[in-house]
């Protein structure tokens, strides 16, 4: 009986002391949840890609009579498809993106018109290929990029003159290249760490050039000065080497 009373008294004493002991314990430290991590796309690095789309080559002919001076023969628009590739490098500073790019394309822009000076003949212009060598300045909103570009352009062309009555070749030039300039604008979206798609418009303004046309037998046919400018709309797919997405806290 005495043992039971002793144990009971001890339990009562411990129960009374428990709140005081708990009050003396240190408060449990608060652990802050980890900060959210935002992924910021980095446009820096070398890239290579392919492009394809549509183009129009606008060509105006002026015949150069032997006595001097010139006379207009009219203009034609050569419309058609194009496909090619590009390679370049970009570097990003804050939200600004700078780049250099070289592009080469096969083209099939062909058009013709009846000569205003000699209505018995039809003049045909064909652009077979072109190249662009440009610098870029862009503004990046994470993985979306808007940019303008400008630089040098080169086109490969052929010119022919046919008789309208028989459609026989009357005079032609050898395939030739000419240099000029280009300006353009584009938008690009990175849908994966190393892949992006884009849409671009370019205008090429080429130097005027005078050609000597010869008959199929090699005799002189005519001299013509040809003025040319080209409009391009292309879709692009690029693969960027390196330059991972940056983690921003």
PDB file of N, CA and C in Angstrom, residues 52-57 78-83 109 130 200-201 231-235:
ATOM      1  N   UNK A  52      14.121  27.531 -95.964  1.00  0.00           N
ATOM      2  CA  UNK A  52      13.409  27.356 -97.215  1.00  0.00           C
ATOM      3  C   UNK A  52      12.234  28.305 -97.278  1.00  0.00           C
ATOM      4  N   UNK A  53      11.840  28.658 -98.511  1.00  0.00           N
ATOM      5  CA  UNK A  53      10.716  29.567 -98.636  1.00  0.00           C
ATOM      6  C   UNK A  53      10.496  30.025-100.056  1.00  0.00           C
ATOM      7  N   UNK A  54      10.211  31.308-100.197  1.00  0.00           N
ATOM      8  CA  UNK A  54       9.773  31.888-101.458  1.00  0.00           C
ATOM      9  C   UNK A  54      10.567  33.160-101.724  1.00  0.00           C
ATOM     10  N   UNK A  55      10.775  33.465-103.021  1.00  0.00           N
ATOM     11  CA  UNK A  55      11.476  34.685-103.392  1.00  0.00           C
ATOM     12  C   UNK A  55      10.955  35.250-104.695  1.00  0.00           C
ATOM     13  N   UNK A  56      11.245  36.537-104.908  1.00  0.00           N
ATOM     14  CA  UNK A  56      10.864  37.220-106.136  1.00  0.00           C
ATOM     15  C   UNK A  56      12.021  38.105-106.573  1.00  0.00           C
ATOM     16  N   UNK A  57      12.492  37.892-107.796  1.00  0.00           N
ATOM     17  CA  UNK A  57      13.589  38.679-108.358  1.00  0.00           C
ATOM     18  C   UNK A  57      13.016  39.640-109.389  1.00  0.00           C
ATOM     19  N   UNK A  78      10.611  37.440-111.418  1.00  0.00           N
ATOM     20  CA  UNK A  78      10.842  36.008-111.362  1.00  0.00           C
ATOM     21  C   UNK A  78      10.498  35.469-109.988  1.00  0.00           C
ATOM     22  N   UNK A  79       9.407  34.733-109.877  1.00  0.00           N
ATOM     23  CA  UNK A  79       8.964  34.190-108.593  1.00  0.00           C
ATOM     24  C   UNK A  79       9.246  32.697-108.520  1.00  0.00           C
ATOM     25  N   UNK A  80       9.562  32.212-107.323  1.00  0.00           N
ATOM     26  CA  UNK A  80       9.800  30.786-107.175  1.00  0.00           C
ATOM     27  C   UNK A  80      10.275  30.419-105.791  1.00  0.00           C
ATOM     28  N   UNK A  81      10.674  29.169-105.645  1.00  0.00           N
ATOM     29  CA  UNK A  81      11.088  28.643-104.354  1.00  0.00           C
ATOM     30  C   UNK A  81      12.581  28.735-104.141  1.00  0.00           C
ATOM     31  N   UNK A  82      12.981  28.581-102.885  1.00  0.00           N
ATOM     32  CA  UNK A  82      14.392  28.598-102.522  1.00  0.00           C
ATOM     33  C   UNK A  82      14.616  27.699-101.316  1.00  0.00           C
ATOM     34  N   UNK A  83      15.807  27.101-101.252  1.00  0.00           N
ATOM     35  CA  UNK A  83      16.179  26.274-100.113  1.00  0.00           C
ATOM     36  C   UNK A  83      17.684  26.392 -99.918  1.00  0.00           C
ATOM     37  N   UNK A 109      14.037  31.464-109.362  1.00  0.00           N
ATOM     38  CA  UNK A 109      13.219  32.655-109.591  1.00  0.00           C
ATOM     39  C   UNK A 109      13.297  32.996-111.084  1.00  0.00           C
ATOM     40  N   UNK A 130      21.760  32.519-104.466  1.00  0.00           N
ATOM     41  CA  UNK A 130      22.164  33.773-103.818  1.00  0.00           C
ATOM     42  C   UNK A 130      22.873  33.463-102.512  1.00  0.00           C
ATOM     43  N   UNK A 200      11.893  34.875 -91.473  1.00  0.00           N
ATOM     44  CA  UNK A 200      12.739  36.018 -91.836  1.00  0.00           C
ATOM     45  C   UNK A 200      12.323  36.603 -93.178  1.00  0.00           C
ATOM     46  N   UNK A 201      12.426  37.942 -93.266  1.00  0.00           N
ATOM     47  CA  UNK A 201      12.224  38.657 -94.538  1.00  0.00           C
ATOM     48  C   UNK A 201      13.506  39.405 -94.871  1.00  0.00           C
ATOM     49  N   UNK A 231      13.269  40.048-103.213  1.00  0.00           N
ATOM     50  CA  UNK A 231      12.574  39.935-101.929  1.00  0.00           C
ATOM     51  C   UNK A 231      12.483  38.470-101.548  1.00  0.00           C
ATOM     52  N   UNK A 232      12.757  38.179-100.257  1.00  0.00           N
ATOM     53  CA  UNK A 232      12.792  36.801 -99.773  1.00  0.00           C
ATOM     54  C   UNK A 232      11.974  36.665 -98.488  1.00  0.00           C
ATOM     55  N   UNK A 233      11.237  35.570 -98.372  1.00  0.00           N
ATOM     56  CA  UNK A 233      10.573  35.185 -97.121  1.00  0.00           C
ATOM     57  C   UNK A 233      10.925  33.723 -96.870  1.00  0.00           C
ATOM     58  N   UNK A 234      11.613  33.455 -95.766  1.00  0.00           N
ATOM     59  CA  UNK A 234      12.068  32.095 -95.496  1.00  0.00           C
ATOM     60  C   UNK A 234      11.765  31.682 -94.061  1.00  0.00           C
ATOM     61  N   UNK A 235      11.465  30.401 -93.902  1.00  0.00           N
ATOM     62  CA  UNK A 235      11.364  29.768 -92.583  1.00  0.00           C
ATOM     63  C   UNK A 235      12.712  29.125 -92.277  1.00  0.00           C
TER      64      UNK A 235
END
